[in-house]
Short mmCIF file of C-alpha atoms in Angstrom, two decimals:
data_model
loop_
_atom_site.label_atom_id
_atom_site.label_comp_id
_atom_site.label_asym_id
_atom_site.label_seq_id
_atom_site.Cartn_x
_atom_site.Cartn_y
_atom_site.Cartn_z
CA UNK A 1 110.19 96.81 35.43
CA UNK A 2 109.93 97.91 39.01
CA UNK A 3 110.14 94.28 40.18
CA UNK A 4 113.63 93.89 38.74
CA UNK A 5 116.11 93.36 41.50
CA UNK A 6 119.74 94.35 41.53
CA UNK A 7 122.37 91.65 41.81
CA UNK A 8 125.38 92.76 43.81
CA UNK A 9 128.64 91.51 42.37
CA UNK A 10 131.06 92.94 44.92
CA UNK A 11 131.47 95.51 47.66
CA UNK A 12 134.80 97.05 48.64
CA UNK A 13 136.33 100.08 50.25
CA UNK A 14 138.35 102.39 48.02
CA UNK A 15 141.08 103.98 50.09
CA UNK A 16 143.25 107.01 49.13
CA UNK A 17 146.33 105.92 47.14
CA UNK A 18 148.50 107.63 49.79
CA UNK A 19 147.79 108.13 53.51
CA UNK A 20 146.27 111.31 54.86
CA UNK A 21 148.84 113.26 56.88
CA UNK A 22 148.33 113.17 60.64
CA UNK A 23 147.59 116.89 60.99
CA UNK A 24 144.67 116.48 58.61
CA UNK A 25 143.07 113.44 60.23
CA UNK A 26 140.43 115.33 62.24
CA UNK A 27 138.22 117.61 60.13
CA UNK A 28 135.84 119.74 62.20
CA UNK A 29 132.72 120.65 60.27
CA UNK A 30 131.90 124.31 59.69
CA UNK A 31 128.72 125.80 61.04
CA UNK A 32 127.30 125.64 57.45
CA UNK A 33 127.79 121.83 57.46
CA UNK A 34 126.62 121.22 61.01
CA UNK A 35 123.12 122.43 60.26
CA UNK A 36 122.58 119.66 57.62
CA UNK A 37 121.10 116.30 58.39
CA UNK A 38 123.37 113.28 57.68
CA UNK A 39 121.52 112.29 54.51
CA UNK A 40 123.04 111.40 51.17
CA UNK A 41 122.76 113.18 47.91
CA UNK A 42 122.71 111.26 44.60
CA UNK A 43 123.59 111.81 41.01
CA UNK A 44 123.46 108.99 38.44
CA UNK A 45 125.17 108.89 35.04
CA UNK A 46 124.00 106.47 32.34
CA UNK A 47 126.31 105.44 29.48
CA UNK A 48 125.46 103.34 26.44
CA UNK A 49 128.09 100.85 25.34
CA UNK A 50 129.76 102.00 22.16
CA UNK A 51 132.25 99.13 21.95
CA UNK A 52 129.74 96.61 20.46
CA UNK A 53 130.86 93.55 22.53
CA UNK A 54 129.92 90.34 20.75
CA UNK A 55 128.97 88.11 23.65
CA UNK A 56 128.28 87.95 27.36
CA UNK A 57 131.87 87.31 28.32
CA UNK A 58 133.09 90.32 26.42
CA UNK A 59 130.50 92.51 28.06
CA UNK A 60 131.62 91.35 31.51
CA UNK A 61 135.30 91.76 30.57
CA UNK A 62 134.73 95.37 29.46
CA UNK A 63 132.65 96.17 32.50
CA UNK A 64 135.32 94.99 34.96
CA UNK A 65 138.03 96.83 33.01
CA UNK A 66 136.10 100.06 33.28
CA UNK A 67 135.29 99.38 36.96
CA UNK A 68 139.01 98.91 37.71
CA UNK A 69 139.88 102.22 36.02
CA UNK A 70 137.17 103.99 38.09
CA UNK A 71 138.42 102.47 41.28
CA UNK A 72 142.05 103.35 40.54
CA UNK A 73 141.26 106.96 39.68
CA UNK A 74 138.90 107.30 42.68
CA UNK A 75 141.73 106.11 44.97
CA UNK A 76 143.95 108.87 43.50
CA UNK A 77 141.19 111.48 43.75
CA UNK A 78 140.54 110.69 47.41
CA UNK A 79 144.09 111.79 48.25
CA UNK A 80 142.92 115.34 47.54
CA UNK A 81 139.38 114.78 48.91
CA UNK A 82 140.52 112.95 52.02
CA UNK A 83 137.43 113.67 54.20
CA UNK A 84 135.38 111.63 51.73
CA UNK A 85 137.47 108.58 52.68
CA UNK A 86 136.75 109.13 56.39
CA UNK A 87 133.87 108.53 58.80
CA UNK A 88 131.45 110.97 60.26
CA UNK A 89 131.67 111.37 64.02
CA UNK A 90 129.11 113.85 65.40
CA UNK A 91 130.42 117.27 64.37
CA UNK A 92 133.68 116.15 62.82
CA UNK A 93 135.08 113.71 60.30
CA UNK A 94 137.74 111.22 61.26
CA UNK A 95 139.88 111.25 58.19
CA UNK A 96 141.09 107.74 58.86
CA UNK A 97 141.34 106.49 55.21
CA UNK A 98 138.77 103.73 55.81
CA UNK A 99 137.67 104.47 52.27
CA UNK A 100 134.65 105.23 50.07
CA UNK A 101 132.08 102.48 49.67
CA UNK A 102 132.30 101.01 46.13
CA UNK A 103 129.62 98.62 44.78
CA UNK A 104 129.69 96.64 41.50
CA UNK A 105 126.25 95.38 40.45
CA UNK A 106 124.24 94.16 37.48
CA UNK A 107 120.60 94.37 36.45
CA UNK A 108 118.66 92.15 34.07
CA UNK A 109 117.62 94.89 31.65
CA UNK A 110 118.80 96.70 28.58
CA UNK A 111 119.66 100.35 29.12
CA UNK A 112 117.45 101.50 26.20
CA UNK A 113 114.52 99.67 27.74
CA UNK A 114 114.98 101.40 31.05
CA UNK A 115 115.43 104.86 29.44
CA UNK A 116 112.22 104.44 27.47
CA UNK A 117 110.29 105.40 30.56
CA UNK A 118 112.42 105.55 33.71
CA UNK A 119 110.84 103.79 36.67
CA UNK A 120 111.68 105.51 39.93
CA UNK A 121 111.55 102.26 41.88
CA UNK A 122 114.21 100.85 39.63
CA UNK A 123 116.19 104.13 39.67
CA UNK A 124 116.55 103.87 43.43
CA UNK A 125 118.44 100.62 42.99
CA UNK A 126 121.29 102.52 41.37
CA UNK A 127 121.77 104.55 44.60
CA UNK A 128 124.66 103.10 46.63
CA UNK A 129 123.50 104.90 49.73
CA UNK A 130 120.63 102.36 49.99
CA UNK A 131 123.06 99.45 50.16
CA UNK A 132 122.36 97.69 53.53
CA UNK A 133 126.10 97.09 53.87
CA UNK A 134 127.00 100.80 53.77
CA UNK A 135 129.39 101.42 56.64
CA UNK A 136 128.19 103.66 59.44
CA UNK A 137 129.31 107.27 59.00
CA UNK A 138 130.53 106.65 55.45
CA UNK A 139 131.10 109.92 53.64
CA UNK A 140 130.96 108.65 50.03
CA UNK A 141 129.24 105.70 48.31
CA UNK A 142 129.57 104.87 44.61
CA UNK A 143 127.95 102.18 42.50
CA UNK A 144 128.71 100.91 39.01
CA UNK A 145 125.83 98.89 37.49
CA UNK A 146 126.02 96.78 34.35
CA UNK A 147 123.04 96.41 31.94
CA UNK A 148 122.61 93.36 29.74
CA UNK A 149 123.61 95.38 26.65
CA UNK A 150 126.89 96.52 28.14
CA UNK A 151 125.64 99.95 29.17
CA UNK A 152 126.43 101.13 32.66
CA UNK A 153 125.11 103.39 35.35
CA UNK A 154 127.45 105.22 37.73
CA UNK A 155 125.82 106.42 40.95
CA UNK A 156 127.70 108.90 43.13
CA UNK A 157 126.22 109.46 46.58
CA UNK A 158 128.16 111.75 49.05
CA UNK A 159 127.10 112.70 52.54
CA UNK A 160 125.28 116.00 52.63
CA UNK A 161 127.16 116.82 55.81
CA UNK A 162 130.09 117.85 53.63
CA UNK A 163 129.11 118.38 50.01
CA UNK A 164 126.41 120.49 48.38
CA UNK A 165 125.56 120.40 44.66
CA UNK A 166 128.47 122.66 43.67
CA UNK A 167 130.95 120.63 45.72
CA UNK A 168 129.72 117.40 44.27
CA UNK A 169 130.23 118.75 40.69
CA UNK A 170 133.76 119.78 41.53
CA UNK A 171 134.60 116.36 43.00
CA UNK A 172 133.16 114.52 39.97
CA UNK A 173 135.17 116.77 37.58
CA UNK A 174 138.32 115.93 39.50
CA UNK A 175 137.55 112.20 39.41
CA UNK A 176 136.93 112.38 35.68
CA UNK A 177 140.26 114.14 35.12
CA UNK A 178 141.98 111.07 36.57
CA UNK A 179 140.04 108.48 34.56
CA UNK A 180 140.76 107.57 30.97
CA UNK A 181 140.26 104.40 29.07
CA UNK A 182 144.06 103.93 28.88
CA UNK A 183 144.78 104.57 32.53
CA UNK A 184 145.28 107.30 35.06
CA UNK A 185 147.40 110.43 35.18
CA UNK A 186 148.26 112.68 38.13
CA UNK A 187 146.34 115.79 37.29
CA UNK A 188 143.51 116.97 39.48
CA UNK A 189 141.72 120.13 38.46
CA UNK A 190 140.52 122.11 40.18
CA UNK A 191 142.11 121.42 43.56
CA UNK A 192 139.56 121.38 46.37
CA UNK A 193 139.49 124.02 49.10
CA UNK A 194 137.85 122.73 52.31
CA UNK A 195 136.27 125.04 54.84
CA UNK A 196 136.19 123.84 58.43
CA UNK A 197 134.98 125.13 61.87
CA UNK A 198 137.05 128.33 61.47
CA UNK A 199 134.76 129.47 58.64
CA UNK A 200 131.47 131.19 59.58
CA UNK A 201 128.83 133.12 57.62
CA UNK A 202 127.54 136.49 58.67
CA UNK A 203 125.19 136.68 61.62
CA UNK A 204 122.39 137.80 59.26
CA UNK A 205 122.57 134.47 57.39
CA UNK A 206 122.63 132.50 60.62
CA UNK A 207 119.33 134.07 61.62
CA UNK A 208 117.61 132.96 58.45
CA UNK A 209 114.86 130.38 58.94
CA UNK A 210 115.59 126.73 58.17
CA UNK A 211 112.82 124.61 56.57
CA UNK A 212 111.47 121.64 58.38
CA UNK A 213 111.94 118.31 56.42
CA UNK A 214 109.34 115.68 56.54
CA UNK A 215 110.35 112.17 55.41
CA UNK A 216 108.08 109.13 55.09
CA UNK A 217 104.35 108.93 54.82
CA UNK A 218 102.41 108.38 51.62
CA UNK A 219 104.72 110.26 49.29
CA UNK A 220 104.91 110.01 45.47
CA UNK A 221 107.79 111.07 43.28
CA UNK A 222 107.27 112.00 39.64
CA UNK A 223 109.41 113.28 36.79
CA UNK A 224 108.32 116.10 34.52
CA UNK A 225 110.24 117.48 31.47
CA UNK A 226 109.85 121.03 30.22
CA UNK A 227 111.34 121.29 26.71
CA UNK A 228 112.95 124.48 25.46
CA UNK A 229 110.12 125.44 23.10
CA UNK A 230 107.53 125.22 25.89
CA UNK A 231 109.77 127.21 28.29
CA UNK A 232 109.98 130.00 25.78
CA UNK A 233 106.19 130.22 25.70
CA UNK A 234 106.09 129.97 29.51
CA UNK A 235 108.53 132.87 29.87
CA UNK A 236 106.19 135.07 27.85
CA UNK A 237 103.35 134.12 30.23
CA UNK A 238 105.37 134.70 33.40
CA UNK A 239 107.02 137.94 32.32
CA UNK A 240 105.39 141.10 33.75
CA UNK A 241 107.40 143.36 31.43
CA UNK A 242 109.12 144.91 34.42
CA UNK A 243 112.18 142.67 34.73
CA UNK A 244 113.99 139.67 33.24
CA UNK A 245 112.68 136.29 34.31
CA UNK A 246 115.01 133.34 33.94
CA UNK A 247 113.84 130.00 32.45
CA UNK A 248 114.39 128.35 35.83
CA UNK A 249 112.22 130.87 37.68
CA UNK A 250 109.52 130.55 35.01
CA UNK A 251 109.35 126.74 35.46
CA UNK A 252 109.49 126.98 39.26
CA UNK A 253 106.60 129.51 39.34
CA UNK A 254 104.44 127.17 37.23
CA UNK A 255 105.33 124.18 39.49
CA UNK A 256 104.47 126.22 42.60
CA UNK A 257 101.17 127.42 41.13
CA UNK A 258 100.14 123.84 40.34
CA UNK A 259 101.29 122.47 43.66
CA UNK A 260 99.52 125.13 45.65
CA UNK A 261 96.34 124.57 43.58
CA UNK A 262 96.58 120.84 44.36
CA UNK A 263 97.01 121.57 48.06
CA UNK A 264 94.05 124.01 48.06
CA UNK A 265 91.82 121.50 46.35
CA UNK A 266 92.26 119.16 49.32
CA UNK A 267 92.05 121.75 52.15
CA UNK A 268 90.11 124.85 53.14
CA UNK A 269 90.06 127.51 50.43
CA UNK A 270 91.52 130.03 52.83
CA UNK A 271 94.67 127.97 53.59
CA UNK A 272 97.98 129.75 53.22
CA UNK A 273 100.25 131.60 52.87
CA UNK A 274 102.75 129.18 51.46
CA UNK A 275 106.51 129.11 52.01
CA UNK A 276 109.16 128.18 49.43
CA UNK A 277 112.79 127.66 50.38
CA UNK A 278 115.10 127.75 47.38
CA UNK A 279 118.68 126.61 47.77
CA UNK A 280 121.11 129.32 46.69
CA UNK A 281 124.87 128.87 46.08
CA UNK A 282 126.43 131.55 48.29
CA UNK A 283 130.08 131.31 47.01
CA UNK A 284 129.80 134.36 44.81
CA UNK A 285 127.32 136.21 47.09
CA UNK A 286 129.38 136.47 50.25
CA UNK A 287 131.08 139.74 51.16
CA UNK A 288 134.35 138.01 50.42
CA UNK A 289 133.48 135.64 47.51
CA UNK A 290 134.81 132.06 47.54
CA UNK A 291 136.19 130.14 44.58
CA UNK A 292 133.80 127.66 42.94
CA UNK A 293 136.00 124.75 44.05
CA UNK A 294 135.32 125.50 47.75
CA UNK A 295 134.09 122.32 49.39
CA UNK A 296 131.22 122.35 51.88
CA UNK A 297 127.59 123.38 52.08
CA UNK A 298 128.22 126.98 51.03
CA UNK A 299 124.58 127.40 50.23
CA UNK A 300 121.49 128.76 51.99
CA UNK A 301 117.75 128.63 51.75
CA UNK A 302 116.30 131.79 50.26
CA UNK A 303 112.83 132.10 51.81
CA UNK A 304 109.93 133.22 49.70
CA UNK A 305 106.41 133.72 51.10
CA UNK A 306 103.51 133.35 48.67
CA UNK A 307 100.29 134.98 49.74
CA UNK A 308 96.71 134.23 48.83
CA UNK A 309 96.58 137.05 46.29
CA UNK A 310 99.82 136.14 44.51
CA UNK A 311 98.69 133.21 42.43
CA UNK A 312 99.07 134.72 38.96
CA UNK A 313 102.13 133.31 37.21
CA UNK A 314 103.79 136.67 36.62
CA UNK A 315 103.37 137.54 40.32
CA UNK A 316 104.81 134.23 41.45
CA UNK A 317 107.72 134.65 39.05
CA UNK A 318 108.42 138.15 40.40
CA UNK A 319 108.43 136.82 43.98
CA UNK A 320 110.72 133.89 43.14
CA UNK A 321 113.10 136.09 41.13
CA UNK A 322 113.59 138.48 44.09
CA UNK A 323 114.43 135.66 46.51
CA UNK A 324 114.20 137.90 49.63
CA UNK A 325 116.45 136.75 52.47
CA UNK A 326 114.71 138.23 55.60
CA UNK A 327 111.65 136.20 56.38
CA UNK A 328 109.20 136.09 59.22
CA UNK A 329 107.73 132.70 60.23
CA UNK A 330 104.96 131.72 57.91
CA UNK A 331 101.64 130.25 59.08
CA UNK A 332 102.39 127.44 56.60
CA UNK A 333 105.96 127.08 57.94
CA UNK A 334 105.53 123.54 59.22
CA UNK A 335 104.95 122.20 55.65
CA UNK A 336 107.11 124.36 53.32
CA UNK A 337 108.20 123.63 49.78
CA UNK A 338 111.93 123.21 49.08
CA UNK A 339 113.71 123.56 45.72
CA UNK A 340 117.24 122.73 44.72
CA UNK A 341 118.70 123.28 41.28
CA UNK A 342 121.60 121.69 39.34
CA UNK A 343 120.98 123.66 36.19
CA UNK A 344 124.27 125.45 36.21
CA UNK A 345 126.56 122.36 36.07
CA UNK A 346 127.72 120.81 32.77
CA UNK A 347 126.71 117.31 33.79
CA UNK A 348 126.38 115.99 30.23
CA UNK A 349 130.13 116.64 29.62
CA UNK A 350 131.14 114.10 32.22
CA UNK A 351 133.22 111.63 30.15
CA UNK A 352 135.05 108.96 32.11
CA UNK A 353 136.72 107.72 28.98
CA UNK A 354 133.96 105.99 27.02
CA UNK A 355 131.86 108.88 25.82
CA UNK A 356 129.39 111.37 27.19
CA UNK A 357 126.36 110.21 29.18
CA UNK A 358 123.06 109.30 27.52
CA UNK A 359 121.22 110.58 30.61
CA UNK A 360 122.13 112.24 33.87
CA UNK A 361 119.65 112.53 36.68
CA UNK A 362 119.45 113.40 40.35
CA UNK A 363 116.18 112.09 41.70
CA UNK A 364 114.87 113.67 44.89
CA UNK A 365 114.73 111.97 48.26
CA UNK A 366 111.44 110.81 49.62
CA UNK A 367 111.01 114.17 51.29
CA UNK A 368 107.57 115.94 51.24
CA UNK A 369 107.23 119.02 49.02
CA UNK A 370 110.66 118.71 47.53
CA UNK A 371 111.50 119.95 43.99
CA UNK A 372 114.73 119.37 42.11
CA UNK A 373 115.53 120.97 38.77
CA UNK A 374 118.32 120.26 36.34
CA UNK A 375 119.03 120.67 32.65
CA UNK A 376 118.06 118.29 29.93
CA UNK A 377 120.74 116.88 27.61
CA UNK A 378 120.25 119.64 25.05
CA UNK A 379 121.04 122.24 27.76
CA UNK A 380 117.87 124.23 27.07
CA UNK A 381 115.13 122.24 28.75
CA UNK A 382 114.42 121.41 32.42
CA UNK A 383 113.87 118.06 34.03
CA UNK A 384 111.98 118.31 37.37
CA UNK A 385 111.71 115.67 40.05
CA UNK A 386 108.85 116.45 42.44
CA UNK A 387 107.86 114.73 45.69
CA UNK A 388 104.38 115.42 47.01
CA UNK A 389 101.79 113.79 49.24
CA UNK A 390 100.03 111.01 47.29
CA UNK A 391 96.67 112.82 47.21
CA UNK A 392 98.25 116.13 46.22
CA UNK A 393 100.31 114.47 43.50
CA UNK A 394 97.11 112.93 42.09
CA UNK A 395 95.76 116.48 41.64
CA UNK A 396 99.10 118.02 40.57
CA UNK A 397 99.85 115.63 37.69
CA UNK A 398 96.44 116.34 36.13
CA UNK A 399 96.80 120.14 36.27
CA UNK A 400 96.03 121.34 32.74
CA UNK A 401 98.13 124.51 33.16
CA UNK A 402 101.13 122.34 34.05
CA UNK A 403 100.57 119.80 31.25
CA UNK A 404 100.39 122.61 28.67
CA UNK A 405 104.14 123.05 29.20
CA UNK A 406 105.45 119.75 30.61
CA UNK A 407 105.32 116.04 29.83
CA UNK A 408 105.18 113.40 32.48
CA UNK A 409 108.14 111.00 32.45
CA UNK A 410 108.79 110.95 28.65
CA UNK A 411 111.28 108.73 26.97
CA UNK A 412 114.78 109.95 27.74
CA UNK A 413 116.36 109.16 24.35
CA UNK A 414 113.67 110.51 22.02
CA UNK A 415 111.66 113.12 23.91
CA UNK A 416 113.71 116.03 22.57
CA UNK A 417 112.43 115.25 19.03
CA UNK A 418 108.84 114.66 20.09
CA UNK A 419 108.07 117.63 22.35
#
């Protein structure tokens, strides 16, 4: 399946349906946004075709009809999210209405075949940020891909210089509110609130360490699914009896234990301590809380140091739960672990007008020691995308403690019944 190549049908720029006012045409990034590298996030929605088209021509006709609705509603949405239609220029965005990059594509595969065991090399082809024709400085790329059966994939890839996970969820909800199978309306909810250079966090947050990011090299990305029944057992193992441990912290503590064990098996036994940076949404944690529809990277890396004698699951879970903010530089600081989570967003309720998605995923970038967690379709399990050095992944994916609670890349459609 990994050899399947995408066929591009069209590329176009989707501009706002009305021009951005002159006084809004230069958006200066906040200090929160300036610290981010100009990389792209990605979230992909997969939808089966429920219309039962009878032939190839009907499948294409339905696909283009849906694509037109998406383009029309995206154009209306960009009026409110005008920086996403602009171009990045150093520390500001020129809100010049050049438009979001929109790709129509098709792939020679049935959606059910792909979902049977998702291939990461194929999954990357649904990411519009990898399009070689992506305009320089583009703030938003989207791609609609047709499967042979009539199913579609919608990839949404914004620049991380402006949107974090919470911002992306707000944008998608607004886009969905303007897309129906009959046409578009003029309601956008919630309205976005952009923060610019006038907004600054406290000096204490600014002094927090920032993790180094290492791209490239021999990296391997794998998907692991933790079903609800296994997480319940894991929570009993990780609980120390002193405090409540969330299901996210339980899973993350197990992942960290297995990852550190893999690293130790390939290095000196005395290596460590290890450093974990966990992305935390700061909107409700600031002295003056911000609404959830505040746009920008209003998030920070909570730094957690894991010492040699803290390798028991309950000890790891306690450390991760506390998420201490002050942190001295770790001796392992040049090679930290980073974790992001999308577990709080109702991704499986995203209905553009033809039903709820069969699968939603947000695969990690090829960035060493990166972990991304989000909910499974039933809302009770966790899907984890993990990127490690090739040799470390070889050890990690065979860890028996991990495999007692997780399955490696199970079938998307049926794994809830099997696990």
